[in-house]
Amino acid sequence: MTTLADLKLDADGYLADPNDWTPEVAELFAQELGIELTDRHWQVINFVRQEWEKTGEMPSLRRITKQSGVPTKELYKLFPKGPAGKIARVSGLSKPKGCI
Amino acid sequence: MADEDRKLAIICSKGTLDMAYPGLVLANAGLMMGIEVEMFFTFWGMDIIHKEKQKKLKFVPVGNPSTGIPNIIAMLPGMSPMATKMMHKGLEKIDMPPVDEFLEMIHDAGGRIWACRMAMDMMDLTEDDLVDEVDGVVGAMEFLEMAEGAQILFI
């Protein structure tokens, strides 16, 4: 069984290499963040992973709320208190740098 | 994370398009990283939360050396609408939402939006003139009470 300690993280505590991501990794990060992943969380994570595979970047929260089917209010409930970083973390991406 | 204990209070006092965005961007960025945000709109900043006026915010190139346009040309009729159009294009290019959508995002993300009582009285506005995202009308002292312990930005 893998734990967070087995993963290679960057200086900010995010997954160092997005290619190392698996659904199990998402579960580990979610556990650390105190989030229990539901289908709605996965809808966001899967969208973010797809976008990352296409563009090599994390989509903006605006894009996530417009295109993943999860609106802003719900997104902030699913990933409370700082959704940008939490979504990036469970999706195996580095600390988000975008402004929106 | 330390960000969860942070609180930001942003006072928006200007109503031009270029001065509307800094407050909106910072409020939204704060919320995205888990910072609590209160926004207080006063004086010309009221235009940003005014139902009609928020759709028509202008960028005025007169007296703005950053545009590189000499004042004598910038003051000509049609220059401000043209500069405003160009700014809208620029904002769209970087995926910035229009002002009304931005306020909705901030509100849905848990940011609180307050209108200044004094400015409302001075401009003869009622709550019906303001967008639905406004949480209430408050005086300066009430706002400062709410902003206790917050970092305050005046724009």
CSV table of C-alpha atoms in Angstrom, one decimal:
chain,number,residue,atom,x,y,z
A,1,MET,CA,0.0,0.0,0.0
A,2,THR,CA,1.4,3.4,-1.0
A,3,THR,CA,1.4,6.3,1.4
A,4,LEU,CA,2.1,10.0,0.8
A,5,ALA,CA,5.6,9.4,2.2
A,6,ASP,CA,6.3,7.1,-0.7
A,7,LEU,CA,5.5,9.8,-3.3
A,8,LYS,CA,8.0,12.3,-4.7
A,9,LEU,CA,6.6,15.7,-3.8
A,10,ASP,CA,7.9,19.2,-4.8
A,11,ALA,CA,8.9,21.9,-2.3
A,12,ASP,CA,5.2,23.0,-2.0
A,13,GLY,CA,4.0,19.5,-1.2
A,14,TYR,CA,2.5,18.9,-4.6
A,15,LEU,CA,3.2,15.8,-6.6
A,16,ALA,CA,6.6,16.4,-8.3
A,17,ASP,CA,5.7,14.6,-11.5
A,18,PRO,CA,2.1,14.7,-12.7
A,19,ASN,CA,2.8,11.5,-14.7
A,20,ASP,CA,3.1,9.6,-11.4
A,21,TRP,CA,-0.6,10.4,-10.6
A,22,THR,CA,-3.1,7.5,-10.2
A,23,PRO,CA,-6.6,7.6,-8.7
A,24,GLU,CA,-5.0,6.1,-5.6
A,25,VAL,CA,-2.7,9.2,-5.3
A,26,ALA,CA,-5.8,11.4,-5.4
A,27,GLU,CA,-7.3,9.4,-2.5
A,28,LEU,CA,-4.1,9.9,-0.5
A,29,PHE,CA,-4.0,13.6,-1.0
A,30,ALA,CA,-7.7,13.9,-0.3
A,31,GLN,CA,-7.3,12.0,2.9
A,32,GLU,CA,-4.5,14.4,4.0
A,33,LEU,CA,-6.8,17.4,3.2
A,34,GLY,CA,-9.7,15.8,5.1
A,35,ILE,CA,-11.8,15.4,1.9
A,36,GLU,CA,-13.9,12.3,1.2
A,37,LEU,CA,-14.0,12.0,-2.6
A,38,THR,CA,-17.4,11.7,-4.1
A,39,ASP,CA,-18.5,11.3,-7.7
A,40,ARG,CA,-18.7,15.1,-7.9
A,41,HIS,CA,-15.1,15.4,-6.8
A,42,TRP,CA,-14.1,12.9,-9.4
A,43,GLN,CA,-16.0,14.9,-12.1
A,44,VAL,CA,-13.7,17.8,-11.3
A,45,ILE,CA,-10.5,15.7,-11.0
A,46,ASN,CA,-11.1,13.9,-14.2
A,47,PHE,CA,-11.8,17.1,-16.0
A,48,VAL,CA,-8.6,18.7,-14.7
A,49,ARG,CA,-6.6,15.6,-15.6
A,50,GLN,CA,-8.0,15.7,-19.1
A,51,GLU,CA,-7.3,19.4,-19.6
A,52,TRP,CA,-3.8,18.9,-18.2
A,53,GLU,CA,-3.2,16.1,-20.7
A,54,LYS,CA,-4.3,18.3,-23.5
A,55,THR,CA,-2.6,21.6,-22.6
A,56,GLY,CA,0.1,20.7,-20.0
A,57,GLU,CA,-1.5,23.2,-17.6
A,58,MET,CA,-4.1,23.2,-14.9
A,59,PRO,CA,-7.3,24.8,-16.2
A,60,SER,CA,-8.5,28.0,-14.4
A,61,LEU,CA,-11.2,27.6,-11.8
A,62,ARG,CA,-13.4,29.6,-14.2
A,63,ARG,CA,-12.9,27.0,-16.9
A,64,ILE,CA,-13.5,24.2,-14.5
A,65,THR,CA,-16.8,25.7,-13.3
A,66,LYS,CA,-17.9,26.4,-16.9
A,67,GLN,CA,-16.9,23.1,-18.4
A,68,SER,CA,-16.8,20.3,-15.9
A,69,GLY,CA,-20.5,20.7,-14.9
A,70,VAL,CA,-19.7,21.7,-11.3
A,71,PRO,CA,-20.6,25.3,-10.6
A,72,THR,CA,-18.7,27.7,-8.5
A,73,LYS,CA,-20.8,27.4,-5.3
A,74,GLU,CA,-20.5,23.6,-5.4
A,75,LEU,CA,-16.8,23.7,-6.2
A,76,TYR,CA,-16.1,25.7,-3.1
A,77,LYS,CA,-18.2,23.2,-1.0
A,78,LEU,CA,-16.4,20.2,-2.5
A,79,PHE,CA,-12.9,21.7,-2.0
A,80,PRO,CA,-13.5,24.2,0.8
A,81,LYS,CA,-11.1,27.0,1.9
A,82,GLY,CA,-8.8,27.3,-1.1
A,83,PRO,CA,-10.1,25.1,-4.0
A,84,ALA,CA,-7.4,26.0,-6.4
A,85,GLY,CA,-4.6,24.4,-4.4
A,86,LYS,CA,-6.7,21.5,-3.2
A,87,ILE,CA,-7.8,20.6,-6.7
A,88,ALA,CA,-4.3,20.8,-8.0
A,89,ARG,CA,-3.0,18.6,-5.2
A,90,VAL,CA,-5.5,15.8,-5.6
A,91,SER,CA,-5.1,16.0,-9.4
A,92,GLY,CA,-1.4,15.5,-9.1
A,93,LEU,CA,-0.5,18.9,-10.5
A,94,SER,CA,1.9,21.6,-9.2
A,95,LYS,CA,0.8,24.7,-7.2
A,96,PRO,CA,-1.5,26.8,-9.5
A,97,LYS,CA,-0.2,30.1,-10.8
A,98,GLY,CA,-3.1,31.4,-12.7
A,99,CYS,CA,-5.0,34.6,-11.6
A,100,ILE,CA,-8.6,33.4,-12.2
B,1,MET,CA,-2.4,26.1,5.7
B,2,ALA,CA,-1.8,29.6,7.0
B,3,ASP,CA,-4.0,31.1,4.2
B,4,GLU,CA,-7.1,29.8,5.9
B,5,ASP,CA,-6.7,32.3,8.8
B,6,ARG,CA,-6.1,35.2,6.5
B,7,LYS,CA,-8.7,37.8,5.8
B,8,LEU,CA,-8.7,40.5,3.1
B,9,ALA,CA,-10.9,43.6,3.0
B,10,ILE,CA,-10.9,45.4,-0.3
B,11,ILE,CA,-12.3,48.9,-0.7
B,12,CYS,CA,-13.2,49.7,-4.3
B,13,SER,CA,-13.6,53.5,-4.7
B,14,LYS,CA,-13.1,53.9,-8.5
B,15,GLY,CA,-15.5,53.2,-11.3
B,16,THR,CA,-13.5,53.0,-14.4
B,17,LEU,CA,-13.0,49.7,-16.2
B,18,ASP,CA,-9.2,49.6,-15.5
B,19,MET,CA,-9.8,50.3,-11.8
B,20,ALA,CA,-12.6,47.8,-11.4
B,21,TYR,CA,-10.5,44.7,-12.2
B,22,PRO,CA,-7.7,44.9,-9.7
B,23,GLY,CA,-10.2,44.6,-6.8
B,24,LEU,CA,-12.1,41.8,-8.5
B,25,VAL,CA,-9.0,39.8,-9.4
B,26,LEU,CA,-7.5,40.1,-5.9
B,27,ALA,CA,-10.8,39.2,-4.2
B,28,ASN,CA,-11.2,36.1,-6.4
B,29,ALA,CA,-7.6,35.1,-6.1
B,30,GLY,CA,-7.9,35.3,-2.3
B,31,LEU,CA,-11.0,33.1,-2.3
B,32,MET,CA,-9.3,30.6,-4.6
B,33,MET,CA,-6.5,30.2,-2.0
B,34,GLY,CA,-8.8,30.1,1.0
B,35,ILE,CA,-8.6,33.7,2.2
B,36,GLU,CA,-11.8,35.2,3.6
B,37,VAL,CA,-12.8,38.3,1.5
B,38,GLU,CA,-15.0,41.3,2.2
B,39,MET,CA,-15.5,43.9,-0.6
B,40,PHE,CA,-16.7,47.4,0.2
B,41,PHE,CA,-17.8,49.6,-2.7
B,42,THR,CA,-17.9,53.3,-2.2
B,43,PHE,CA,-18.0,56.5,-4.3
B,44,TRP,CA,-17.4,55.8,-8.0
B,45,GLY,CA,-16.8,52.2,-7.1
B,46,MET,CA,-20.6,52.0,-6.7
B,47,ASP,CA,-20.7,51.8,-10.5
B,48,ILE,CA,-19.2,48.3,-10.3
B,49,ILE,CA,-22.2,47.0,-8.4
B,50,HIS,CA,-24.8,49.2,-10.2
B,51,LYS,CA,-27.2,47.1,-12.3
B,52,GLU,CA,-27.0,49.3,-15.3
B,53,LYS,CA,-23.7,51.1,-15.0
B,54,GLN,CA,-21.6,47.9,-14.3
B,55,LYS,CA,-22.2,46.9,-17.9
B,56,LYS,CA,-20.9,50.2,-19.3
B,57,LEU,CA,-17.7,50.8,-17.3
B,58,LYS,CA,-15.3,52.9,-19.4
B,59,PHE,CA,-11.6,53.1,-19.7
B,60,VAL,CA,-10.6,56.8,-20.1
B,61,PRO,CA,-7.2,57.4,-21.8
B,62,VAL,CA,-7.1,61.2,-20.9
B,63,GLY,CA,-4.5,61.9,-18.3
B,64,ASN,CA,-3.1,58.4,-18.5
B,65,PRO,CA,0.5,58.5,-19.7
B,66,SER,CA,0.7,54.7,-19.8
B,67,THR,CA,-1.4,54.6,-22.9
B,68,GLY,CA,1.1,56.6,-24.9
B,69,ILE,CA,-1.7,58.6,-26.4
B,70,PRO,CA,-1.2,62.4,-26.1
B,71,ASN,CA,-4.0,64.1,-24.1
B,72,ILE,CA,-4.9,66.4,-26.9
B,73,ILE,CA,-5.8,63.3,-29.0
B,74,ALA,CA,-7.1,61.2,-26.1
B,75,MET,CA,-9.7,63.9,-25.3
B,76,LEU,CA,-11.3,63.7,-28.8
B,77,PRO,CA,-14.8,62.3,-29.1
B,78,GLY,CA,-14.8,58.5,-29.6
B,79,MET,CA,-11.4,57.9,-28.0
B,80,SER,CA,-12.7,56.6,-24.7
B,81,PRO,CA,-15.2,54.1,-26.4
B,82,MET,CA,-12.4,52.9,-28.6
B,83,ALA,CA,-9.9,52.5,-25.7
B,84,THR,CA,-12.7,50.7,-23.7
B,85,LYS,CA,-13.3,48.3,-26.6
B,86,MET,CA,-9.6,47.6,-26.8
B,87,MET,CA,-9.4,46.9,-23.1
B,88,HIS,CA,-12.4,44.5,-23.3
B,89,LYS,CA,-10.6,42.6,-26.1
B,90,GLY,CA,-7.5,42.4,-24.0
B,91,LEU,CA,-9.4,41.1,-21.0
B,92,GLU,CA,-11.2,38.5,-23.1
B,93,LYS,CA,-7.9,37.4,-24.5
B,94,ILE,CA,-6.6,36.5,-21.1
B,95,ASP,CA,-9.9,34.8,-20.2
B,96,MET,CA,-11.0,37.5,-17.7
B,97,PRO,CA,-14.7,37.3,-17.1
B,98,PRO,CA,-16.9,40.4,-17.6
B,99,VAL,CA,-17.6,42.5,-14.4
B,100,ASP,CA,-21.1,41.0,-13.8
B,101,GLU,CA,-19.9,37.4,-14.1
B,102,PHE,CA,-16.8,38.2,-11.9
B,103,LEU,CA,-19.0,39.6,-9.1
B,104,GLU,CA,-21.2,36.5,-9.4
B,105,MET,CA,-18.1,34.2,-9.1
B,106,ILE,CA,-16.9,36.1,-6.0
B,107,HIS,CA,-20.3,35.9,-4.4
B,108,ASP,CA,-20.7,32.2,-5.2
B,109,ALA,CA,-17.2,31.6,-3.8
B,110,GLY,CA,-18.2,33.0,-0.5
B,111,GLY,CA,-16.9,36.6,-0.8
B,112,ARG,CA,-19.1,39.2,0.7
B,113,ILE,CA,-20.1,42.3,-1.1
B,114,TRP,CA,-21.0,45.5,0.7
B,115,ALA,CA,-22.3,48.8,-0.6
B,116,CYS,CA,-21.5,52.1,1.2
B,117,ARG,CA,-24.4,53.7,2.9
B,118,MET,CA,-23.1,57.2,2.5
B,119,ALA,CA,-22.4,56.8,-1.3
B,120,MET,CA,-26.0,55.4,-1.7
B,121,ASP,CA,-27.5,58.4,0.0
B,122,MET,CA,-25.3,60.8,-1.9
B,123,MET,CA,-26.1,59.3,-5.3
B,124,ASP,CA,-29.8,58.7,-4.4
B,125,LEU,CA,-29.5,55.0,-5.0
B,126,THR,CA,-31.7,52.3,-3.5
B,127,GLU,CA,-30.9,48.6,-3.1
B,128,ASP,CA,-33.0,47.9,-6.2
B,129,ASP,CA,-30.4,49.8,-8.2
B,130,LEU,CA,-27.7,47.3,-7.2
B,131,VAL,CA,-26.9,43.8,-8.4
B,132,ASP,CA,-28.3,40.9,-6.5
B,133,GLU,CA,-24.9,39.8,-5.3
B,134,VAL,CA,-24.7,42.7,-2.9
B,135,ASP,CA,-25.0,41.3,0.7
B,136,GLY,CA,-26.0,44.6,2.3
B,137,VAL,CA,-25.6,48.3,2.7
B,138,VAL,CA,-23.3,49.3,5.5
B,139,GLY,CA,-21.6,52.4,7.0
B,140,ALA,CA,-17.9,53.0,7.2
B,141,MET,CA,-17.8,52.0,10.9
B,142,GLU,CA,-19.7,48.8,10.3
B,143,PHE,CA,-17.3,47.9,7.5
B,144,LEU,CA,-14.3,48.6,9.7
B,145,GLU,CA,-15.8,46.3,12.3
B,146,MET,CA,-16.2,43.6,9.8
B,147,ALA,CA,-12.6,44.2,8.6
B,148,GLU,CA,-11.2,43.6,12.0
B,149,GLY,CA,-8.0,41.7,11.7
B,150,ALA,CA,-8.1,41.8,7.9
B,151,GLN,CA,-5.5,43.1,5.6
B,152,ILE,CA,-7.1,46.2,3.9
B,153,LEU,CA,-6.6,47.2,0.3
B,154,PHE,CA,-7.8,50.6,-0.9
B,155,ILE,CA,-8.3,50.7,-4.6
